[in-house]
JSON list of C-alpha atoms in Angstrom, two decimals:
[
{"chain": "A", "resi": 1, "resn": "UNK", "atom": "CA", "xyz": [12.52, -0.77, 20.48]},
{"chain": "A", "resi": 2, "resn": "UNK", "atom": "CA", "xyz": [9.88, -3.22, 19.31]},
{"chain": "A", "resi": 3, "resn": "UNK", "atom": "CA", "xyz": [6.57, -2.03, 20.80]},
{"chain": "A", "resi": 4, "resn": "UNK", "atom": "CA", "xyz": [4.03, -1.17, 18.12]},
{"chain": "A", "resi": 5, "resn": "UNK", "atom": "CA", "xyz": [0.34, -0.41, 18.07]},
{"chain": "A", "resi": 6, "resn": "UNK", "atom": "CA", "xyz": [-1.46, -0.76, 14.76]},
{"chain": "A", "resi": 7, "resn": "UNK", "atom": "CA", "xyz": [-4.80, -0.58, 13.01]},
{"chain": "A", "resi": 8, "resn": "UNK", "atom": "CA", "xyz": [-6.09, -1.16, 9.49]},
{"chain": "A", "resi": 9, "resn": "UNK", "atom": "CA", "xyz": [-9.31, -0.02, 7.80]},
{"chain": "A", "resi": 10, "resn": "UNK", "atom": "CA", "xyz": [-10.68, -0.59, 4.30]},
{"chain": "A", "resi": 11, "resn": "UNK", "atom": "CA", "xyz": [-13.68, 1.30, 2.90]},
{"chain": "A", "resi": 12, "resn": "UNK", "atom": "CA", "xyz": [-15.46, 0.89, -0.41]},
{"chain": "A", "resi": 13, "resn": "UNK", "atom": "CA", "xyz": [-15.59, 4.68, -0.88]},
{"chain": "A", "resi": 14, "resn": "UNK", "atom": "CA", "xyz": [-18.44, 6.67, -2.37]},
{"chain": "A", "resi": 15, "resn": "UNK", "atom": "CA", "xyz": [-18.40, 5.59, -6.02]},
{"chain": "A", "resi": 16, "resn": "UNK", "atom": "CA", "xyz": [-17.24, 2.01, -6.56]},
{"chain": "A", "resi": 17, "resn": "UNK", "atom": "CA", "xyz": [-19.69, -0.90, -6.46]},
{"chain": "A", "resi": 18, "resn": "UNK", "atom": "CA", "xyz": [-17.24, -3.28, -4.78]},
{"chain": "A", "resi": 19, "resn": "UNK", "atom": "CA", "xyz": [-14.06, -3.13, -2.75]},
{"chain": "A", "resi": 20, "resn": "UNK", "atom": "CA", "xyz": [-11.04, -4.50, -4.62]},
{"chain": "A", "resi": 21, "resn": "UNK", "atom": "CA", "xyz": [-8.54, -3.55, -1.90]},
{"chain": "A", "resi": 22, "resn": "UNK", "atom": "CA", "xyz": [-7.19, -5.98, 0.68]},
{"chain": "A", "resi": 23, "resn": "UNK", "atom": "CA", "xyz": [-4.97, -5.58, 3.71]},
{"chain": "A", "resi": 24, "resn": "UNK", "atom": "CA", "xyz": [-3.23, -7.54, 6.44]},
{"chain": "A", "resi": 25, "resn": "UNK", "atom": "CA", "xyz": [-2.37, -6.44, 9.97]},
{"chain": "A", "resi": 26, "resn": "UNK", "atom": "CA", "xyz": [-0.27, -9.21, 11.52]},
{"chain": "A", "resi": 27, "resn": "UNK", "atom": "CA", "xyz": [1.28, -7.40, 14.44]},
{"chain": "A", "resi": 28, "resn": "UNK", "atom": "CA", "xyz": [2.44, -10.61, 16.14]},
{"chain": "A", "resi": 29, "resn": "UNK", "atom": "CA", "xyz": [4.99, -11.15, 13.35]},
{"chain": "A", "resi": 30, "resn": "UNK", "atom": "CA", "xyz": [5.45, -7.47, 12.52]},
{"chain": "A", "resi": 31, "resn": "UNK", "atom": "CA", "xyz": [3.94, -7.75, 9.04]},
{"chain": "A", "resi": 32, "resn": "UNK", "atom": "CA", "xyz": [1.61, -5.19, 7.47]},
{"chain": "A", "resi": 33, "resn": "UNK", "atom": "CA", "xyz": [0.47, -5.11, 3.85]},
{"chain": "A", "resi": 34, "resn": "UNK", "atom": "CA", "xyz": [-1.99, -3.42, 1.51]},
{"chain": "A", "resi": 35, "resn": "UNK", "atom": "CA", "xyz": [-2.98, -4.39, -2.03]},
{"chain": "A", "resi": 36, "resn": "UNK", "atom": "CA", "xyz": [-5.20, -2.71, -4.60]},
{"chain": "A", "resi": 37, "resn": "UNK", "atom": "CA", "xyz": [-6.71, -4.89, -7.31]},
{"chain": "A", "resi": 38, "resn": "UNK", "atom": "CA", "xyz": [-6.16, -3.07, -10.57]},
{"chain": "A", "resi": 39, "resn": "UNK", "atom": "CA", "xyz": [-9.35, -1.56, -11.94]},
{"chain": "A", "resi": 40, "resn": "UNK", "atom": "CA", "xyz": [-10.41, -2.81, -15.34]},
{"chain": "A", "resi": 41, "resn": "UNK", "atom": "CA", "xyz": [-8.89, -6.23, -14.83]},
{"chain": "A", "resi": 42, "resn": "UNK", "atom": "CA", "xyz": [-11.05, -9.23, -13.91]},
{"chain": "A", "resi": 43, "resn": "UNK", "atom": "CA", "xyz": [-10.76, -10.48, -10.37]},
{"chain": "A", "resi": 44, "resn": "UNK", "atom": "CA", "xyz": [-9.00, -7.46, -8.91]},
{"chain": "A", "resi": 45, "resn": "UNK", "atom": "CA", "xyz": [-10.47, -8.27, -5.51]},
{"chain": "A", "resi": 46, "resn": "UNK", "atom": "CA", "xyz": [-9.26, -11.86, -5.82]},
{"chain": "A", "resi": 47, "resn": "UNK", "atom": "CA", "xyz": [-5.74, -10.79, -6.79]},
{"chain": "A", "resi": 48, "resn": "UNK", "atom": "CA", "xyz": [-5.37, -8.36, -3.88]},
{"chain": "A", "resi": 49, "resn": "UNK", "atom": "CA", "xyz": [-6.64, -10.90, -1.36]},
{"chain": "A", "resi": 50, "resn": "UNK", "atom": "CA", "xyz": [-4.34, -13.63, -2.64]},
{"chain": "A", "resi": 51, "resn": "UNK", "atom": "CA", "xyz": [-1.33, -11.32, -2.54]},
{"chain": "A", "resi": 52, "resn": "UNK", "atom": "CA", "xyz": [-1.64, -10.30, 1.11]},
{"chain": "A", "resi": 53, "resn": "UNK", "atom": "CA", "xyz": [-2.72, -13.75, 2.30]},
{"chain": "A", "resi": 54, "resn": "UNK", "atom": "CA", "xyz": [0.11, -15.60, 0.57]},
{"chain": "A", "resi": 55, "resn": "UNK", "atom": "CA", "xyz": [2.73, -13.11, 1.77]},
{"chain": "A", "resi": 56, "resn": "UNK", "atom": "CA", "xyz": [1.50, -13.38, 5.36]},
{"chain": "A", "resi": 57, "resn": "UNK", "atom": "CA", "xyz": [1.37, -17.19, 5.27]},
{"chain": "A", "resi": 58, "resn": "UNK", "atom": "CA", "xyz": [4.90, -17.41, 3.86]},
{"chain": "A", "resi": 59, "resn": "UNK", "atom": "CA", "xyz": [6.30, -15.11, 6.56]},
{"chain": "A", "resi": 60, "resn": "UNK", "atom": "CA", "xyz": [4.52, -16.99, 9.35]},
{"chain": "A", "resi": 61, "resn": "UNK", "atom": "CA", "xyz": [6.04, -20.24, 8.15]},
{"chain": "A", "resi": 62, "resn": "UNK", "atom": "CA", "xyz": [9.46, -18.62, 7.78]},
{"chain": "A", "resi": 63, "resn": "UNK", "atom": "CA", "xyz": [9.44, -17.17, 11.30]},
{"chain": "A", "resi": 64, "resn": "UNK", "atom": "CA", "xyz": [8.23, -20.47, 12.75]},
{"chain": "A", "resi": 65, "resn": "UNK", "atom": "CA", "xyz": [11.34, -22.09, 11.28]},
{"chain": "A", "resi": 66, "resn": "UNK", "atom": "CA", "xyz": [13.60, -19.44, 12.83]},
{"chain": "A", "resi": 67, "resn": "UNK", "atom": "CA", "xyz": [12.60, -19.90, 16.46]},
{"chain": "A", "resi": 68, "resn": "UNK", "atom": "CA", "xyz": [15.94, -21.60, 17.14]},
{"chain": "A", "resi": 69, "resn": "UNK", "atom": "CA", "xyz": [17.90, -18.65, 15.68]},
{"chain": "A", "resi": 70, "resn": "UNK", "atom": "CA", "xyz": [17.59, -15.76, 18.15]},
{"chain": "A", "resi": 71, "resn": "UNK", "atom": "CA", "xyz": [19.45, -12.64, 17.13]},
{"chain": "A", "resi": 72, "resn": "UNK", "atom": "CA", "xyz": [19.47, -13.57, 13.44]},
{"chain": "A", "resi": 73, "resn": "UNK", "atom": "CA", "xyz": [18.31, -10.15, 12.31]},
{"chain": "A", "resi": 74, "resn": "UNK", "atom": "CA", "xyz": [20.91, -8.33, 14.39]},
{"chain": "A", "resi": 75, "resn": "UNK", "atom": "CA", "xyz": [23.67, -10.49, 12.93]},
{"chain": "A", "resi": 76, "resn": "UNK", "atom": "CA", "xyz": [22.41, -10.52, 9.34]},
{"chain": "A", "resi": 77, "resn": "UNK", "atom": "CA", "xyz": [21.03, -7.12, 8.41]},
{"chain": "A", "resi": 78, "resn": "UNK", "atom": "CA", "xyz": [19.90, -8.31, 4.96]},
{"chain": "A", "resi": 79, "resn": "UNK", "atom": "CA", "xyz": [17.77, -11.16, 6.34]},
{"chain": "A", "resi": 80, "resn": "UNK", "atom": "CA", "xyz": [14.58, -9.09, 6.43]},
{"chain": "A", "resi": 81, "resn": "UNK", "atom": "CA", "xyz": [15.02, -7.98, 2.85]},
{"chain": "A", "resi": 82, "resn": "UNK", "atom": "CA", "xyz": [15.51, -11.56, 1.69]},
{"chain": "A", "resi": 83, "resn": "UNK", "atom": "CA", "xyz": [12.35, -12.59, 3.49]},
{"chain": "A", "resi": 84, "resn": "UNK", "atom": "CA", "xyz": [10.37, -9.79, 1.89]},
{"chain": "A", "resi": 85, "resn": "UNK", "atom": "CA", "xyz": [11.82, -10.60, -1.52]},
{"chain": "A", "resi": 86, "resn": "UNK", "atom": "CA", "xyz": [10.64, -14.19, -1.17]},
{"chain": "A", "resi": 87, "resn": "UNK", "atom": "CA", "xyz": [7.25, -13.12, 0.19]},
{"chain": "A", "resi": 88, "resn": "UNK", "atom": "CA", "xyz": [6.46, -10.80, -2.71]},
{"chain": "A", "resi": 89, "resn": "UNK", "atom": "CA", "xyz": [7.62, -13.37, -5.26]},
{"chain": "A", "resi": 90, "resn": "UNK", "atom": "CA", "xyz": [5.44, -16.03, -3.63]},
{"chain": "A", "resi": 91, "resn": "UNK", "atom": "CA", "xyz": [2.50, -13.62, -3.79]},
{"chain": "A", "resi": 92, "resn": "UNK", "atom": "CA", "xyz": [3.18, -12.86, -7.44]},
{"chain": "A", "resi": 93, "resn": "UNK", "atom": "CA", "xyz": [3.44, -16.54, -8.34]},
{"chain": "A", "resi": 94, "resn": "UNK", "atom": "CA", "xyz": [0.18, -17.35, -6.57]},
{"chain": "A", "resi": 95, "resn": "UNK", "atom": "CA", "xyz": [-1.76, -14.59, -8.35]},
{"chain": "A", "resi": 96, "resn": "UNK", "atom": "CA", "xyz": [-0.20, -15.43, -11.71]},
{"chain": "A", "resi": 97, "resn": "UNK", "atom": "CA", "xyz": [-0.92, -19.16, -11.47]},
{"chain": "A", "resi": 98, "resn": "UNK", "atom": "CA", "xyz": [-4.50, -18.59, -10.32]},
{"chain": "A", "resi": 99, "resn": "UNK", "atom": "CA", "xyz": [-5.11, -16.29, -13.29]},
{"chain": "A", "resi": 100, "resn": "UNK", "atom": "CA", "xyz": [-3.92, -19.08, -15.60]},
{"chain": "A", "resi": 101, "resn": "UNK", "atom": "CA", "xyz": [-5.95, -21.81, -13.89]},
{"chain": "A", "resi": 102, "resn": "UNK", "atom": "CA", "xyz": [-9.23, -19.87, -13.89]},
{"chain": "A", "resi": 103, "resn": "UNK", "atom": "CA", "xyz": [-10.13, -18.39, -17.30]},
{"chain": "A", "resi": 104, "resn": "UNK", "atom": "CA", "xyz": [-12.54, -15.88, -15.75]},
{"chain": "A", "resi": 105, "resn": "UNK", "atom": "CA", "xyz": [-9.61, -14.43, -13.77]},
{"chain": "A", "resi": 106, "resn": "UNK", "atom": "CA", "xyz": [-7.20, -14.21, -16.70]},
{"chain": "A", "resi": 107, "resn": "UNK", "atom": "CA", "xyz": [-5.17, -11.02, -16.49]},
{"chain": "A", "resi": 108, "resn": "UNK", "atom": "CA", "xyz": [-5.99, -10.24, -12.87]},
{"chain": "A", "resi": 109, "resn": "UNK", "atom": "CA", "xyz": [-3.35, -8.20, -11.07]},
{"chain": "A", "resi": 110, "resn": "UNK", "atom": "CA", "xyz": [-2.79, -6.00, -8.06]},
{"chain": "A", "resi": 111, "resn": "UNK", "atom": "CA", "xyz": [-0.52, -3.43, -6.48]},
{"chain": "A", "resi": 112, "resn": "UNK", "atom": "CA", "xyz": [1.27, -4.38, -3.27]},
{"chain": "A", "resi": 113, "resn": "UNK", "atom": "CA", "xyz": [3.00, -2.48, -0.48]},
{"chain": "A", "resi": 114, "resn": "UNK", "atom": "CA", "xyz": [4.23, -4.12, 2.71]},
{"chain": "A", "resi": 115, "resn": "UNK", "atom": "CA", "xyz": [6.32, -3.47, 5.79]},
{"chain": "A", "resi": 116, "resn": "UNK", "atom": "CA", "xyz": [8.08, -6.01, 7.99]},
{"chain": "A", "resi": 117, "resn": "UNK", "atom": "CA", "xyz": [9.30, -4.95, 11.44]},
{"chain": "A", "resi": 118, "resn": "UNK", "atom": "CA", "xyz": [11.79, -6.92, 13.52]},
{"chain": "A", "resi": 119, "resn": "UNK", "atom": "CA", "xyz": [13.28, -5.38, 16.65]},
{"chain": "A", "resi": 120, "resn": "UNK", "atom": "CA", "xyz": [14.49, -1.95, 15.48]},
{"chain": "A", "resi": 121, "resn": "UNK", "atom": "CA", "xyz": [14.70, -2.93, 11.82]},
{"chain": "A", "resi": 122, "resn": "UNK", "atom": "CA", "xyz": [12.19, -2.32, 9.06]},
{"chain": "A", "resi": 123, "resn": "UNK", "atom": "CA", "xyz": [12.09, -3.74, 5.55]},
{"chain": "A", "resi": 124, "resn": "UNK", "atom": "CA", "xyz": [9.59, -2.44, 2.99]},
{"chain": "A", "resi": 125, "resn": "UNK", "atom": "CA", "xyz": [8.62, -3.55, -0.49]},
{"chain": "A", "resi": 126, "resn": "UNK", "atom": "CA", "xyz": [6.23, -2.17, -3.05]},
{"chain": "A", "resi": 127, "resn": "UNK", "atom": "CA", "xyz": [4.92, -2.80, -6.54]},
{"chain": "A", "resi": 128, "resn": "UNK", "atom": "CA", "xyz": [2.59, -0.28, -8.17]},
{"chain": "A", "resi": 129, "resn": "UNK", "atom": "CA", "xyz": [1.18, 2.90, -6.65]},
{"chain": "A", "resi": 130, "resn": "UNK", "atom": "CA", "xyz": [0.23, 1.83, -3.14]},
{"chain": "A", "resi": 131, "resn": "UNK", "atom": "CA", "xyz": [2.39, 3.82, -0.74]},
{"chain": "A", "resi": 132, "resn": "UNK", "atom": "CA", "xyz": [4.28, 3.73, 2.55]},
{"chain": "A", "resi": 133, "resn": "UNK", "atom": "CA", "xyz": [4.90, 6.89, 4.57]},
{"chain": "A", "resi": 134, "resn": "UNK", "atom": "CA", "xyz": [6.91, 7.58, 7.72]},
{"chain": "A", "resi": 135, "resn": "UNK", "atom": "CA", "xyz": [6.21, 10.40, 10.16]},
{"chain": "A", "resi": 136, "resn": "UNK", "atom": "CA", "xyz": [9.30, 11.22, 12.24]},
{"chain": "A", "resi": 137, "resn": "UNK", "atom": "CA", "xyz": [9.75, 14.33, 14.37]},
{"chain": "A", "resi": 138, "resn": "UNK", "atom": "CA", "xyz": [6.87, 16.03, 12.59]},
{"chain": "A", "resi": 139, "resn": "UNK", "atom": "CA", "xyz": [8.26, 15.38, 9.10]},
{"chain": "A", "resi": 140, "resn": "UNK", "atom": "CA", "xyz": [6.33, 13.12, 6.73]},
{"chain": "A", "resi": 141, "resn": "UNK", "atom": "CA", "xyz": [8.43, 11.21, 4.19]},
{"chain": "A", "resi": 142, "resn": "UNK", "atom": "CA", "xyz": [7.05, 9.08, 1.38]},
{"chain": "A", "resi": 143, "resn": "UNK", "atom": "CA", "xyz": [9.26, 5.98, 1.49]},
{"chain": "A", "resi": 144, "resn": "UNK", "atom": "CA", "xyz": [8.00, 4.55, -1.80]},
{"chain": "A", "resi": 145, "resn": "UNK", "atom": "CA", "xyz": [7.99, 5.92, -5.32]},
{"chain": "A", "resi": 146, "resn": "UNK", "atom": "CA", "xyz": [4.91, 5.20, -7.42]},
{"chain": "A", "resi": 147, "resn": "UNK", "atom": "CA", "xyz": [5.33, 2.79, -10.30]},
{"chain": "A", "resi": 148, "resn": "UNK", "atom": "CA", "xyz": [3.31, 4.82, -12.78]},
{"chain": "A", "resi": 149, "resn": "UNK", "atom": "CA", "xyz": [3.94, 6.03, -16.31]},
{"chain": "A", "resi": 150, "resn": "UNK", "atom": "CA", "xyz": [3.88, 9.64, -15.10]},
{"chain": "A", "resi": 151, "resn": "UNK", "atom": "CA", "xyz": [6.46, 8.96, -12.38]},
{"chain": "A", "resi": 152, "resn": "UNK", "atom": "CA", "xyz": [8.76, 7.27, -14.88]},
{"chain": "A", "resi": 153, "resn": "UNK", "atom": "CA", "xyz": [8.49, 10.26, -17.21]},
{"chain": "A", "resi": 154, "resn": "UNK", "atom": "CA", "xyz": [9.32, 12.57, -14.30]},
{"chain": "A", "resi": 155, "resn": "UNK", "atom": "CA", "xyz": [12.32, 10.44, -13.35]},
{"chain": "A", "resi": 156, "resn": "UNK", "atom": "CA", "xyz": [13.62, 10.71, -16.92]},
{"chain": "A", "resi": 157, "resn": "UNK", "atom": "CA", "xyz": [13.17, 14.48, -16.90]},
{"chain": "A", "resi": 158, "resn": "UNK", "atom": "CA", "xyz": [10.40, 14.44, -19.49]},
{"chain": "A", "resi": 159, "resn": "UNK", "atom": "CA", "xyz": [7.87, 16.26, -17.30]},
{"chain": "A", "resi": 160, "resn": "UNK", "atom": "CA", "xyz": [8.14, 18.68, -14.35]},
{"chain": "A", "resi": 161, "resn": "UNK", "atom": "CA", "xyz": [6.98, 17.96, -10.81]},
{"chain": "A", "resi": 162, "resn": "UNK", "atom": "CA", "xyz": [3.96, 20.24, -11.28]},
{"chain": "A", "resi": 163, "resn": "UNK", "atom": "CA", "xyz": [3.00, 18.32, -14.42]},
{"chain": "A", "resi": 164, "resn": "UNK", "atom": "CA", "xyz": [3.48, 15.05, -12.54]},
{"chain": "A", "resi": 165, "resn": "UNK", "atom": "CA", "xyz": [0.63, 15.98, -10.20]},
{"chain": "A", "resi": 166, "resn": "UNK", "atom": "CA", "xyz": [-1.69, 16.85, -13.11]},
{"chain": "A", "resi": 167, "resn": "UNK", "atom": "CA", "xyz": [-0.58, 14.37, -15.76]},
{"chain": "A", "resi": 168, "resn": "UNK", "atom": "CA", "xyz": [-3.16, 12.06, -17.32]},
{"chain": "A", "resi": 169, "resn": "UNK", "atom": "CA", "xyz": [-0.63, 9.24, -16.96]},
{"chain": "A", "resi": 170, "resn": "UNK", "atom": "CA", "xyz": [-0.37, 9.48, -13.17]},
{"chain": "A", "resi": 171, "resn": "UNK", "atom": "CA", "xyz": [-2.89, 6.65, -12.71]},
{"chain": "A", "resi": 172, "resn": "UNK", "atom": "CA", "xyz": [-1.41, 4.33, -15.35]},
{"chain": "A", "resi": 173, "resn": "UNK", "atom": "CA", "xyz": [0.47, 1.71, -13.34]},
{"chain": "A", "resi": 174, "resn": "UNK", "atom": "CA", "xyz": [3.74, 0.45, -14.81]},
{"chain": "A", "resi": 175, "resn": "UNK", "atom": "CA", "xyz": [4.35, -2.50, -12.45]},
{"chain": "A", "resi": 176, "resn": "UNK", "atom": "CA", "xyz": [1.91, -4.92, -10.86]},
{"chain": "A", "resi": 177, "resn": "UNK", "atom": "CA", "xyz": [1.76, -8.30, -9.20]},
{"chain": "A", "resi": 178, "resn": "UNK", "atom": "CA", "xyz": [0.31, -11.20, -11.18]},
{"chain": "A", "resi": 179, "resn": "UNK", "atom": "CA", "xyz": [0.82, -10.35, -14.85]},
{"chain": "A", "resi": 180, "resn": "UNK", "atom": "CA", "xyz": [4.17, -12.10, -15.36]},
{"chain": "A", "resi": 181, "resn": "UNK", "atom": "CA", "xyz": [5.81, -15.19, -13.77]},
{"chain": "A", "resi": 182, "resn": "UNK", "atom": "CA", "xyz": [8.31, -12.92, -12.03]},
{"chain": "A", "resi": 183, "resn": "UNK", "atom": "CA", "xyz": [7.84, -9.46, -10.57]},
{"chain": "A", "resi": 184, "resn": "UNK", "atom": "CA", "xyz": [10.19, -6.50, -10.37]},
{"chain": "A", "resi": 185, "resn": "UNK", "atom": "CA", "xyz": [9.73, -4.99, -6.93]},
{"chain": "A", "resi": 186, "resn": "UNK", "atom": "CA", "xyz": [11.58, -2.33, -4.95]},
{"chain": "A", "resi": 187, "resn": "UNK", "atom": "CA", "xyz": [12.96, -2.96, -1.46]},
{"chain": "A", "resi": 188, "resn": "UNK", "atom": "CA", "xyz": [14.42, -0.71, 1.22]},
{"chain": "A", "resi": 189, "resn": "UNK", "atom": "CA", "xyz": [15.63, -1.08, 4.81]},
{"chain": "A", "resi": 190, "resn": "UNK", "atom": "CA", "xyz": [15.37, 1.41, 7.66]},
{"chain": "A", "resi": 191, "resn": "UNK", "atom": "CA", "xyz": [16.18, 1.69, 11.34]},
{"chain": "A", "resi": 192, "resn": "UNK", "atom": "CA", "xyz": [13.08, 2.35, 13.40]},
{"chain": "A", "resi": 193, "resn": "UNK", "atom": "CA", "xyz": [13.12, 5.08, 16.05]},
{"chain": "A", "resi": 194, "resn": "UNK", "atom": "CA", "xyz": [10.89, 5.63, 19.04]},
{"chain": "A", "resi": 195, "resn": "UNK", "atom": "CA", "xyz": [7.77, 7.64, 18.21]},
{"chain": "A", "resi": 196, "resn": "UNK", "atom": "CA", "xyz": [7.97, 6.82, 14.48]},
{"chain": "A", "resi": 197, "resn": "UNK", "atom": "CA", "xyz": [4.59, 6.52, 12.82]},
{"chain": "A", "resi": 198, "resn": "UNK", "atom": "CA", "xyz": [4.11, 4.57, 9.60]},
{"chain": "A", "resi": 199, "resn": "UNK", "atom": "CA", "xyz": [1.25, 4.63, 7.12]},
{"chain": "A", "resi": 200, "resn": "UNK", "atom": "CA", "xyz": [0.52, 2.13, 4.36]},
{"chain": "A", "resi": 201, "resn": "UNK", "atom": "CA", "xyz": [-2.25, 3.07, 1.95]},
{"chain": "A", "resi": 202, "resn": "UNK", "atom": "CA", "xyz": [-3.81, 2.49, -1.43]},
{"chain": "A", "resi": 203, "resn": "UNK", "atom": "CA", "xyz": [-4.24, 5.32, -3.91]},
{"chain": "A", "resi": 204, "resn": "UNK", "atom": "CA", "xyz": [-7.83, 5.79, -2.78]},
{"chain": "A", "resi": 205, "resn": "UNK", "atom": "CA", "xyz": [-6.27, 7.74, 0.07]},
{"chain": "A", "resi": 206, "resn": "UNK", "atom": "CA", "xyz": [-3.23, 9.35, -1.57]},
{"chain": "A", "resi": 207, "resn": "UNK", "atom": "CA", "xyz": [-5.25, 10.59, -4.57]},
{"chain": "A", "resi": 208, "resn": "UNK", "atom": "CA", "xyz": [-7.79, 12.23, -2.27]},
{"chain": "A", "resi": 209, "resn": "UNK", "atom": "CA", "xyz": [-5.60, 13.77, 0.44]},
{"chain": "A", "resi": 210, "resn": "UNK", "atom": "CA", "xyz": [-2.48, 15.84, -0.10]},
{"chain": "A", "resi": 211, "resn": "UNK", "atom": "CA", "xyz": [0.85, 15.28, 1.62]},
{"chain": "A", "resi": 212, "resn": "UNK", "atom": "CA", "xyz": [0.32, 18.02, 4.20]},
{"chain": "A", "resi": 213, "resn": "UNK", "atom": "CA", "xyz": [-3.17, 16.86, 5.13]},
{"chain": "A", "resi": 214, "resn": "UNK", "atom": "CA", "xyz": [-1.89, 13.33, 5.69]},
{"chain": "A", "resi": 215, "resn": "UNK", "atom": "CA", "xyz": [0.93, 14.71, 7.83]},
{"chain": "A", "resi": 216, "resn": "UNK", "atom": "CA", "xyz": [-1.45, 16.78, 9.93]},
{"chain": "A", "resi": 217, "resn": "UNK", "atom": "CA", "xyz": [-3.77, 13.84, 10.60]},
{"chain": "A", "resi": 218, "resn": "UNK", "atom": "CA", "xyz": [-0.97, 11.42, 11.48]},
{"chain": "A", "resi": 219, "resn": "UNK", "atom": "CA", "xyz": [0.57, 14.02, 13.79]},
{"chain": "A", "resi": 220, "resn": "UNK", "atom": "CA", "xyz": [-2.65, 15.04, 15.52]},
{"chain": "A", "resi": 221, "resn": "UNK", "atom": "CA", "xyz": [-4.18, 11.66, 16.30]},
{"chain": "A", "resi": 222, "resn": "UNK", "atom": "CA", "xyz": [-3.00, 9.89, 19.44]},
{"chain": "A", "resi": 223, "resn": "UNK", "atom": "CA", "xyz": [-3.89, 6.35, 18.40]},
{"chain": "A", "resi": 224, "resn": "UNK", "atom": "CA", "xyz": [-3.59, 4.42, 15.13]},
{"chain": "A", "resi": 225, "resn": "UNK", "atom": "CA", "xyz": [-7.29, 3.62, 15.30]},
{"chain": "A", "resi": 226, "resn": "UNK", "atom": "CA", "xyz": [-8.30, 7.28, 15.32]},
{"chain": "A", "resi": 227, "resn": "UNK", "atom": "CA", "xyz": [-5.67, 8.11, 12.69]},
{"chain": "A", "resi": 228, "resn": "UNK", "atom": "CA", "xyz": [-7.09, 5.48, 10.32]},
{"chain": "A", "resi": 229, "resn": "UNK", "atom": "CA", "xyz": [-10.65, 6.65, 10.90]},
{"chain": "A", "resi": 230, "resn": "UNK", "atom": "CA", "xyz": [-9.75, 10.29, 10.29]},
{"chain": "A", "resi": 231, "resn": "UNK", "atom": "CA", "xyz": [-7.78, 9.49, 7.14]},
{"chain": "A", "resi": 232, "resn": "UNK", "atom": "CA", "xyz": [-10.60, 7.44, 5.63]},
{"chain": "A", "resi": 233, "resn": "UNK", "atom": "CA", "xyz": [-13.18, 10.07, 6.60]},
{"chain": "A", "resi": 234, "resn": "UNK", "atom": "CA", "xyz": [-11.06, 12.77, 4.96]},
{"chain": "A", "resi": 235, "resn": "UNK", "atom": "CA", "xyz": [-10.73, 10.78, 1.75]},
{"chain": "A", "resi": 236, "resn": "UNK", "atom": "CA", "xyz": [-14.49, 10.23, 1.61]},
{"chain": "A", "resi": 237, "resn": "UNK", "atom": "CA", "xyz": [-15.18, 13.91, 2.25]},
{"chain": "A", "resi": 238, "resn": "UNK", "atom": "CA", "xyz": [-12.83, 14.74, -0.63]},
{"chain": "A", "resi": 239, "resn": "UNK", "atom": "CA", "xyz": [-14.86, 12.60, -3.01]},
{"chain": "A", "resi": 240, "resn": "UNK", "atom": "CA", "xyz": [-14.14, 8.97, -2.15]},
{"chain": "A", "resi": 241, "resn": "UNK", "atom": "CA", "xyz": [-13.74, 8.13, -5.83]},
{"chain": "A", "resi": 242, "resn": "UNK", "atom": "CA", "xyz": [-11.92, 4.85, -5.15]},
{"chain": "A", "resi": 243, "resn": "UNK", "atom": "CA", "xyz": [-11.67, 2.17, -2.50]},
{"chain": "A", "resi": 244, "resn": "UNK", "atom": "CA", "xyz": [-9.70, 3.45, 0.49]},
{"chain": "A", "resi": 245, "resn": "UNK", "atom": "CA", "xyz": [-7.39, 1.28, 2.58]},
{"chain": "A", "resi": 246, "resn": "UNK", "atom": "CA", "xyz": [-5.04, 2.45, 5.31]},
{"chain": "A", "resi": 247, "resn": "UNK", "atom": "CA", "xyz": [-2.82, 0.86, 7.94]},
{"chain": "A", "resi": 248, "resn": "UNK", "atom": "CA", "xyz": [-1.27, 2.97, 10.70]},
{"chain": "A", "resi": 249, "resn": "UNK", "atom": "CA", "xyz": [1.61, 1.63, 12.80]},
{"chain": "A", "resi": 250, "resn": "UNK", "atom": "CA", "xyz": [2.69, 3.71, 15.81]},
{"chain": "A", "resi": 251, "resn": "UNK", "atom": "CA", "xyz": [6.01, 2.86, 17.46]},
{"chain": "A", "resi": 252, "resn": "UNK", "atom": "CA", "xyz": [6.85, 3.63, 21.07]}
]
């Protein structure tokens, strides 16, 4: 099962003066990524663009070198994860070095969430609070866990789940791409099933629309294009306080 239809949309929202999100839809190599330049840091839009572009370029080169190795991903189930690990590190290095070379961009950083499909395998990676969801058989699962101060306090049992949703720390990001020479990212692998639907998004969507609303929209829309449009429209109607970026990938 390797047939996918996808779409990506980015919108400035209703409040911000510029869009610091970036995304990549590279369906020919099965790569999809979103990045959200961290507000308050210089060059957030530059950081997010570098991250997705460098990751895509690395993966294109890697796959070009694997044309003589058919079946690699069936034989080596960790190959996708290794590729994603290298891609996110390359992205981090590129952002970090650019921030050092250009004084005006010093301290720039970004979140990053990406998915890499190959045959019936899926590898995901994320840094920060951009998210990846999967809709399967009507059930929406959040496949990533936000790297925020509030989430870390919840994980340690310091606050309850209800407090997590209201906590002032929920928007304080604890991990980003570009601040340090190396990045601590989280990876996971999944087996893709027919009719799975995947959503990658920045927090401009997830902070505006609740879990159930996202599930309803992903379930109701027949095409990724209409799903993306409805999700962005819903986020704007709910306030549109941040840039909004979404990628929908429908498997069949």
